[in-house]
Short mmCIF file of C-alpha atoms and ligand atoms in Angstrom, two decimals:
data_model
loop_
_atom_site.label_atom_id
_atom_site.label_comp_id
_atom_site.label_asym_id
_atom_site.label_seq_id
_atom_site.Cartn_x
_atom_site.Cartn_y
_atom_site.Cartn_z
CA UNK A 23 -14.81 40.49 41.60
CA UNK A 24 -13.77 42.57 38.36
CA UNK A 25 -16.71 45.42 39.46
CA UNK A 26 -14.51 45.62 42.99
CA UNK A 27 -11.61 46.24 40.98
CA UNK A 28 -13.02 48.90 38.31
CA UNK A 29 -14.81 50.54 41.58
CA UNK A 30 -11.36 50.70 42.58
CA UNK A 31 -9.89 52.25 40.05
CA UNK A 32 -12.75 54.88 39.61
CA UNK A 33 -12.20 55.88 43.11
CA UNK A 34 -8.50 56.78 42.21
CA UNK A 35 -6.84 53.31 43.41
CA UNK A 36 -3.63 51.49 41.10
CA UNK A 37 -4.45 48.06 39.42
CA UNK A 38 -2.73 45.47 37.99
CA UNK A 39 -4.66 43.49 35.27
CA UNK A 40 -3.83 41.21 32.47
CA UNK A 41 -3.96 41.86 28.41
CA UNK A 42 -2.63 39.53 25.62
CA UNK A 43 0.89 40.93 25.57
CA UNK A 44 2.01 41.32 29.60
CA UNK A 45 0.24 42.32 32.98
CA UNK A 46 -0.50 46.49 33.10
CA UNK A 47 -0.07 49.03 35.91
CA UNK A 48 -3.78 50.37 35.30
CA UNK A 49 -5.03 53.50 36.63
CA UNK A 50 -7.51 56.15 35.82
CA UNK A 51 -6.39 58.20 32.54
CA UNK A 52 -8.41 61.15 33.68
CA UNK A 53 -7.14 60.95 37.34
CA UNK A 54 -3.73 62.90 37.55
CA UNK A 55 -3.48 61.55 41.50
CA UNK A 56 -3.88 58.01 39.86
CA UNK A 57 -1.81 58.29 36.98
CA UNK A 58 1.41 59.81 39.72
CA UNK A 59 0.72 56.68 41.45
CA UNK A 60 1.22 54.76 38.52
CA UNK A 61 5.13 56.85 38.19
CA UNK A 62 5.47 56.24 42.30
CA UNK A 63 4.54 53.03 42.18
CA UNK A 64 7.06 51.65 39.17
CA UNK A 65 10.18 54.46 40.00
CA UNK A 66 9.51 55.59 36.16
CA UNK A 67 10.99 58.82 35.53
CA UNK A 68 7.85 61.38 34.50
CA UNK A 69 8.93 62.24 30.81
CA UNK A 70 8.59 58.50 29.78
CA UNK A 71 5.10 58.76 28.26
CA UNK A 72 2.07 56.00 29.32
CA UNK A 73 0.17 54.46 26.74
CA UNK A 74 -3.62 55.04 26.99
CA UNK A 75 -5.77 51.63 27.14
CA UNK A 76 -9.25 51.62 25.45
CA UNK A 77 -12.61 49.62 25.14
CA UNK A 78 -14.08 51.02 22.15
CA UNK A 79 -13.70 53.51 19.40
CA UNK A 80 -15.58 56.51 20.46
CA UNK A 81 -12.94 56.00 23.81
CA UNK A 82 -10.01 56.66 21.46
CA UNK A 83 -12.06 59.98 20.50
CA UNK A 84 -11.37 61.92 23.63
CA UNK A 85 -7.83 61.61 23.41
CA UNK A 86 -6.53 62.14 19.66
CA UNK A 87 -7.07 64.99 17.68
CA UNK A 88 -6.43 63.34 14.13
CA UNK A 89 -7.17 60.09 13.25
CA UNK A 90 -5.84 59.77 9.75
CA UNK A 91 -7.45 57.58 7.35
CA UNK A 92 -4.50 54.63 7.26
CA UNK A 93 -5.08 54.56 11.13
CA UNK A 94 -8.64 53.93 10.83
CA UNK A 95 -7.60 50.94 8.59
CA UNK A 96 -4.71 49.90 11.09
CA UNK A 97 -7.62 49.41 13.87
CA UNK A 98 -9.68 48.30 11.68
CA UNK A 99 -6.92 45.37 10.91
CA UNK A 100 -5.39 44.96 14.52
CA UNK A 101 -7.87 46.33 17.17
CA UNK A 102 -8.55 44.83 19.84
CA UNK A 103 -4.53 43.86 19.43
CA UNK A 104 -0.72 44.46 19.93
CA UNK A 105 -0.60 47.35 18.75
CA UNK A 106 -0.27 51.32 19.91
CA UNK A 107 -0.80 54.04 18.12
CA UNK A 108 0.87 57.11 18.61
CA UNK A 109 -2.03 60.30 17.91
CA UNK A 110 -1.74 64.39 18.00
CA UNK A 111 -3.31 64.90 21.48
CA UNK A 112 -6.32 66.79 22.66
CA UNK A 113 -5.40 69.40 24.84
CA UNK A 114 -7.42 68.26 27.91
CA UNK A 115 -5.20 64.88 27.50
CA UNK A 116 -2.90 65.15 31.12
CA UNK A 117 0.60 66.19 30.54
CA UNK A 118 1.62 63.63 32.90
CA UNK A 119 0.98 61.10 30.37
CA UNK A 120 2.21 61.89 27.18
CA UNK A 121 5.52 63.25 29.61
CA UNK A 122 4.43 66.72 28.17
CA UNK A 123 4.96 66.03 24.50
CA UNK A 124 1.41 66.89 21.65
CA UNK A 125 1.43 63.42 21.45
CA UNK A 126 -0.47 60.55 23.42
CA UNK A 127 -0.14 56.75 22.33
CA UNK A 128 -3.48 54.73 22.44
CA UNK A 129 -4.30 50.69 22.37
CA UNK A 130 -7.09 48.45 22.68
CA UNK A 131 -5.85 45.54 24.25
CA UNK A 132 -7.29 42.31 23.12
CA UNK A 133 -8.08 40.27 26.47
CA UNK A 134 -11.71 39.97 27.80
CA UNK A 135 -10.69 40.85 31.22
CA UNK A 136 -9.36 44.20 30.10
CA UNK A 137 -11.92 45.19 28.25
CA UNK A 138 -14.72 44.33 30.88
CA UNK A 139 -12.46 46.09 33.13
CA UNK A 140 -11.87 49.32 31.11
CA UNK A 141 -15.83 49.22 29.91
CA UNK A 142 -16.63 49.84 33.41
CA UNK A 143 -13.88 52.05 34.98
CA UNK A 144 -12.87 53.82 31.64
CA UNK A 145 -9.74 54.28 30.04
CA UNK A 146 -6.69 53.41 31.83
CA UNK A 147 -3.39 54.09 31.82
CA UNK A 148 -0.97 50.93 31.97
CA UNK A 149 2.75 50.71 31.88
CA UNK A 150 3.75 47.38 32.22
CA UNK A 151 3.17 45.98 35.68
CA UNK A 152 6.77 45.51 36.77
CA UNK A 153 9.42 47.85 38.71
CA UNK A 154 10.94 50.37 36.82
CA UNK A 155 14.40 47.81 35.05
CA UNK A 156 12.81 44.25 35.47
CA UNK A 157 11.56 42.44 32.82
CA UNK A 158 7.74 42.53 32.18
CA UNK A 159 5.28 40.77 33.68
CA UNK A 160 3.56 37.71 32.25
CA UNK A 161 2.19 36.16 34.69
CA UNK A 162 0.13 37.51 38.11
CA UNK A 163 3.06 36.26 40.70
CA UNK A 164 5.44 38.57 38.92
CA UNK A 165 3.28 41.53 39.64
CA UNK A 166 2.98 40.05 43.31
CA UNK A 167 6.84 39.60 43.18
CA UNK A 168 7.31 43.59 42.31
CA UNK A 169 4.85 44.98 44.49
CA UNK A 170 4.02 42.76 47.10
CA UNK A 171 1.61 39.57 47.70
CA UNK A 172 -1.56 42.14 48.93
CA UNK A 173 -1.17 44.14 45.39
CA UNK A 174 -4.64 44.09 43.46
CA UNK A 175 -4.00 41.61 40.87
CA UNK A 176 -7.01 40.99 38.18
CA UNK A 177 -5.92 37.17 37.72
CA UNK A 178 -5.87 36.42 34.20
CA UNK A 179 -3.04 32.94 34.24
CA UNK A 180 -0.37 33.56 31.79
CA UNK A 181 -0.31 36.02 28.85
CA UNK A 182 -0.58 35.32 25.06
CA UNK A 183 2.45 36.70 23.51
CA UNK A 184 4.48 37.65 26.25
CA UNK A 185 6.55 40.91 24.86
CA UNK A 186 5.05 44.41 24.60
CA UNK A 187 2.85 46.06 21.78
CA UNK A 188 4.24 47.15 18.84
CA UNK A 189 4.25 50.72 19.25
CA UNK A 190 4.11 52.89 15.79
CA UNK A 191 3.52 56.68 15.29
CA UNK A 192 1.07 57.62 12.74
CA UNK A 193 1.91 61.37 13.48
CA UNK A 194 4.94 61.40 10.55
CA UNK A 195 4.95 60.54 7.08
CA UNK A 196 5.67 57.38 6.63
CA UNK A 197 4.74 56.35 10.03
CA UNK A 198 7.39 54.79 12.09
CA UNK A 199 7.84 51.91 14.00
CA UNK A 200 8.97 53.54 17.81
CA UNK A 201 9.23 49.70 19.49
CA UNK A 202 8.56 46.19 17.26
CA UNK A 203 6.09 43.84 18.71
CA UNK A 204 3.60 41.28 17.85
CA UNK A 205 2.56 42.97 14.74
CA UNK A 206 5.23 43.44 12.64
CA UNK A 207 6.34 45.88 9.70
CA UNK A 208 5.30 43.58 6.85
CA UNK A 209 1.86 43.60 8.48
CA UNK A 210 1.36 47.19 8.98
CA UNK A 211 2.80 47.87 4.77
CA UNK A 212 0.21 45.14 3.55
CA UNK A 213 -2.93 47.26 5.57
CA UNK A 214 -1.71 50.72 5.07
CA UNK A 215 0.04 50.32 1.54
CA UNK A 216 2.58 52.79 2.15
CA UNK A 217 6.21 52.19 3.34
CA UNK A 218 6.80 51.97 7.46
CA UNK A 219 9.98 53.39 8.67
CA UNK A 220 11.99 52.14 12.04
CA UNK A 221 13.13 54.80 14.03
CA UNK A 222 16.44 54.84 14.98
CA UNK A 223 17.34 56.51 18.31
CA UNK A 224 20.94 58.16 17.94
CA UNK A 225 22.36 58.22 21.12
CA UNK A 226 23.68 61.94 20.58
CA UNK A 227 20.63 63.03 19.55
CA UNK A 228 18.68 65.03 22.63
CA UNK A 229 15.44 63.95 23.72
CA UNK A 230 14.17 60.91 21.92
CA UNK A 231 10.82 60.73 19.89
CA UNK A 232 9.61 57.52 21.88
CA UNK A 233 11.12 58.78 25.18
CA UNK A 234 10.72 54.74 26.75
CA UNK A 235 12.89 53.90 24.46
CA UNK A 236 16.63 55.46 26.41
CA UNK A 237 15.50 53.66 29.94
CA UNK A 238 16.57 49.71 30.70
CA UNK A 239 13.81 47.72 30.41
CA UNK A 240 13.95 43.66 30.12
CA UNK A 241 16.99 43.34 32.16
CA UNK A 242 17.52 40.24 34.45
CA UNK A 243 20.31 40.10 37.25
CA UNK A 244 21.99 37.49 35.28
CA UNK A 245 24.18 38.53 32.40
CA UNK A 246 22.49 37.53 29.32
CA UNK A 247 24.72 36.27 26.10
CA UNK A 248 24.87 34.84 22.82
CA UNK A 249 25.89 30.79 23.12
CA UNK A 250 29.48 30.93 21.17
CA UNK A 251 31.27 28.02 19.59
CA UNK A 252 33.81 27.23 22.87
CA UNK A 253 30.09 26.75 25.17
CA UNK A 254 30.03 23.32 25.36
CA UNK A 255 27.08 22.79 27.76
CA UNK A 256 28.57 22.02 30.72
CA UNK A 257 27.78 24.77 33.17
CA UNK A 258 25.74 24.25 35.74
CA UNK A 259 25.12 27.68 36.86
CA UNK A 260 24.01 28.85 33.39
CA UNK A 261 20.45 28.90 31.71
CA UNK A 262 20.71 27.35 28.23
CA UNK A 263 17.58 28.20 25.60
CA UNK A 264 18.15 26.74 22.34
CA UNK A 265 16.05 26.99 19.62
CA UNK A 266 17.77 25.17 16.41
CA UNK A 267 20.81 23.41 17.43
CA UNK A 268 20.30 19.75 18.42
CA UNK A 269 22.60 18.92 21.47
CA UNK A 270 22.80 15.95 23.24
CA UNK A 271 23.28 16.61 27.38
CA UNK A 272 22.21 15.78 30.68
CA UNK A 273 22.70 19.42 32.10
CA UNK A 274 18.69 19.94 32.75
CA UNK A 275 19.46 23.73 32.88
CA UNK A 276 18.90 23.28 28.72
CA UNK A 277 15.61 24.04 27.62
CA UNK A 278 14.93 23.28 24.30
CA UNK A 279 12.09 25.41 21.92
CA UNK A 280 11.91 23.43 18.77
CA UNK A 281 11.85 26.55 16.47
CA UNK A 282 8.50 27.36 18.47
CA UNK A 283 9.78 31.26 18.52
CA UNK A 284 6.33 32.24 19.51
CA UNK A 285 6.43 30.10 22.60
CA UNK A 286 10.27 31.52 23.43
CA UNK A 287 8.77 35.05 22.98
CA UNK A 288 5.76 33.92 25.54
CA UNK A 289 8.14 32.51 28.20
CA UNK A 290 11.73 34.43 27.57
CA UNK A 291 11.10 37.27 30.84
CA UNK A 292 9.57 34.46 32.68
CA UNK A 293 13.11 32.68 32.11
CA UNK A 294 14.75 35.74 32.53
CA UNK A 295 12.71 36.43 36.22
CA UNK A 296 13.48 32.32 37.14
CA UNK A 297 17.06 32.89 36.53
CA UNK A 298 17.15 35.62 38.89
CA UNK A 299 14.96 33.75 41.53
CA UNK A 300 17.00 30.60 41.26
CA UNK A 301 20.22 32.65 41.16
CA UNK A 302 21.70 31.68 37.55
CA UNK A 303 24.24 33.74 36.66
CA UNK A 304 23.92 33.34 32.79
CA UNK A 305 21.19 33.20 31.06
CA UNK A 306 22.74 32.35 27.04
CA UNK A 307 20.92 31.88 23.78
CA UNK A 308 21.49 30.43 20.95
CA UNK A 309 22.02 33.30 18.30
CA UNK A 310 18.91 33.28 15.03
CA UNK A 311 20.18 32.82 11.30
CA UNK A 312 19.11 35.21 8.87
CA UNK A 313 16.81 32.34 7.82
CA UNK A 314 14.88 31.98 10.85
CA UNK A 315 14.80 36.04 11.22
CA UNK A 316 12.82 36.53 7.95
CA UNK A 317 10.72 33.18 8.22
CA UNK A 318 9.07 34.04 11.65
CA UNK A 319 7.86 38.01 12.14
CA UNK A 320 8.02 37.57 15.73
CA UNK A 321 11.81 37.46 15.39
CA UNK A 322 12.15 41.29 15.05
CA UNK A 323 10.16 41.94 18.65
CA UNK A 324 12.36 38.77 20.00
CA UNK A 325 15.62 39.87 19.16
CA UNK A 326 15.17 43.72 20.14
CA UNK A 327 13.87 42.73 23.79
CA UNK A 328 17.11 40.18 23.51
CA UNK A 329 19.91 42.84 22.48
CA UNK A 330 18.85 45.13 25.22
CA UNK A 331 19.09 42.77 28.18
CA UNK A 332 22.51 41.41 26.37
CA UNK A 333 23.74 45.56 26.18
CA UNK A 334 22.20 46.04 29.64
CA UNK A 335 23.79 43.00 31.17
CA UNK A 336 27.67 43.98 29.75
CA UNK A 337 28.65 44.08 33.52
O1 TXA B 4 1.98 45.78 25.49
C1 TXA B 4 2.06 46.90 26.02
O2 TXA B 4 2.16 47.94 25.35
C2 TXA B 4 2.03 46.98 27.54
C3 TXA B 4 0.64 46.51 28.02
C4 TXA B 4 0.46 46.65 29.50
O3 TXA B 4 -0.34 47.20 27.30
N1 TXA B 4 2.34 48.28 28.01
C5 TXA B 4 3.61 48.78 27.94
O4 TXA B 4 3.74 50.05 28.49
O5 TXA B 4 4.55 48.17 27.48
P1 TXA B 4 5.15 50.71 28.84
O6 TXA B 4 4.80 51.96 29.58
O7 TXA B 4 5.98 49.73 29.54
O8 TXA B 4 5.74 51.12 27.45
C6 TXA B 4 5.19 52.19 26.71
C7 TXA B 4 6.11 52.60 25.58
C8 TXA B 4 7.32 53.33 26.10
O9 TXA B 4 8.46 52.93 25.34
C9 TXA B 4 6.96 54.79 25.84
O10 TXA B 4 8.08 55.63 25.68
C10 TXA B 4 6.15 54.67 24.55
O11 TXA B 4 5.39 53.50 24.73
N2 TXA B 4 5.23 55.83 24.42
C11 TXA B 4 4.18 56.15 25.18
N3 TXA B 4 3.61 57.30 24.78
C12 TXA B 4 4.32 57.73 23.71
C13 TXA B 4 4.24 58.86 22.83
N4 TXA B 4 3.30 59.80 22.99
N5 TXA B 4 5.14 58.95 21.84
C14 TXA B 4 6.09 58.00 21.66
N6 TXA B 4 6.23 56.90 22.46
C15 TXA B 4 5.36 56.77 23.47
MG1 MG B 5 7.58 48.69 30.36
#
């Protein structure tokens, strides 16, 4: 079944297949028919850059120019993993993916499927899998949900971690942090040795470095909020994930995660997808101390993909 779907993609087809952070929108990297499906099929507007998937080193090759020294150790550390690298391109890299910038980002992701799958069709191109606003996909029917119950779907259950690869340029000195995932700062300083910087788009400030980063993403239908001190459980028409707090209620629209924040970051867009199927119209969360921020690295990744669907969902 997986050779059908890498003969599909080598003949210039779109498909969806799983890797340990959500579902990807895969396509050929050296097919620029492929790779405008990719922008068709999603509504993504063409200067928000794709990230390049790879199976192997010498794969990563044909695409950067550089490949400095503390990157080497950064795959060394994380590859196959969450994390994307941001390289100086080679010229004969498609302007269609790196939305004409000298840079292309580049990941190995660390899933069995995708790698079979990218061993046999080559490097692919994958945004996530969903329409261009919805939250990510983590599981197969929310791929079949965006694009239809006949889409080719490489069925790989549920993903891993649930929230998109850290995404870091190694272009700048220090390298910066363009999007926090899985892998966090702290992990990326103890490898490299060198300070990490978080780049900070200023909304007055032209085009952004990590173009992705001035589109809504992670955005439910419902209006997402902090819980506040006046919520007092009660509604019925209200998603309610707490984390900490112990509460004692028969609403059943309370889920409870036990200060599992690795689980909450694996299930929070299929909550936030739910909502929207069941027609909640809040989704509210109980806000993190500082305490549980710097005890679990996942926070970071958790609470940026949080704040945007909270700014997106002022309505
Ligand atoms: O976990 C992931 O990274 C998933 C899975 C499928 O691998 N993919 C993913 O792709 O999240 P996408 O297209 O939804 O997000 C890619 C992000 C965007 O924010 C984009 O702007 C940024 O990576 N990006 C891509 N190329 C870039 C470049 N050359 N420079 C800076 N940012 C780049
Ligand atoms: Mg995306």
């Amino acid at each position: 079944m997986l050779e059908q779907y890498a003969e599909l993609l080598k003949t210039g087809g779109v498909v969806a297949f799983p890797t340990e952070t959500v579902y990807g929108l895969g396509a050929s990297a050296w097919n620029p028919e492929s790779v405008m499906k990719v922008f068709s099929l999603k509504g993504r507007p063409s200067d928000n850059p794709l990230i390049v998937h790879v199976s192997s080193f010498s794969m990563l090759e044909d695409f950067a120019v550089e490949i400095p020294d503390k990157a080497i150790k950064l795959i060394d550390a994380f590859w196959p993993g969450p994390l994307t690298l941001v390289f100086k391109k080679k010229p004969k890299v498609l302007d269609l993916i790196t939305g004409g910038m000298d840079t292309v980002a580049v990941r190995m992701p660390d899933h069995e499927l995708a790698l079979s799958l990218i061993s046999q069709a080559g490097p692919l191109v994958a945004p996530s899998a969903n329409k261009s606003g919805k939250p990510s996909p983590t599981r197969p029917e929310h791929v079949l949900h965006d694009f239809g119950d006949d889409f080719p779907v490489v069925n790989g259950g549920e993903c891993r971690i649930g929230l998109e690869s850290t995404v870091l340029d190694v272009t700048s000195a220090p390298f910066q942090i363009y999007r926090p995932g899985y892998i966090s700062k702290v992990q990326i300083k103890s490898v490299i040795k060198s300070h990490v910087s978080i780049y900070q788009q200023k909304p007055e400030a032209g085009t952004p470095r990590s173009p992705g980063m001035k589109y809504t993403h992670y955005s439910p239908n419902a209006v997402v909020r902090w819980l506040n001190d006046d919520d007092n459980f009660s509604k019925e028409s209200a998603v309610y994930l707490l984390h900490d707090k112990e509460i004692k209620t028969s609403n059943k629209h309370l889920l409870h995660y036990h200060n599992d924040y690795d689980l909450l970051a694996k299930e929070l867009y299929d909550r936030f997808r739910q909502a929207d199927l069941q027609g909640v119209g809040e989704i509210i969360i109980e806000p993190f101390s500082d305490t549980i921020i710097a005890n679990h690295p996942i926070l970071h990744a958790l609470l940026n993909r949080i704040q945007k669907a909270i700014g997106l969902s002022v309505k």
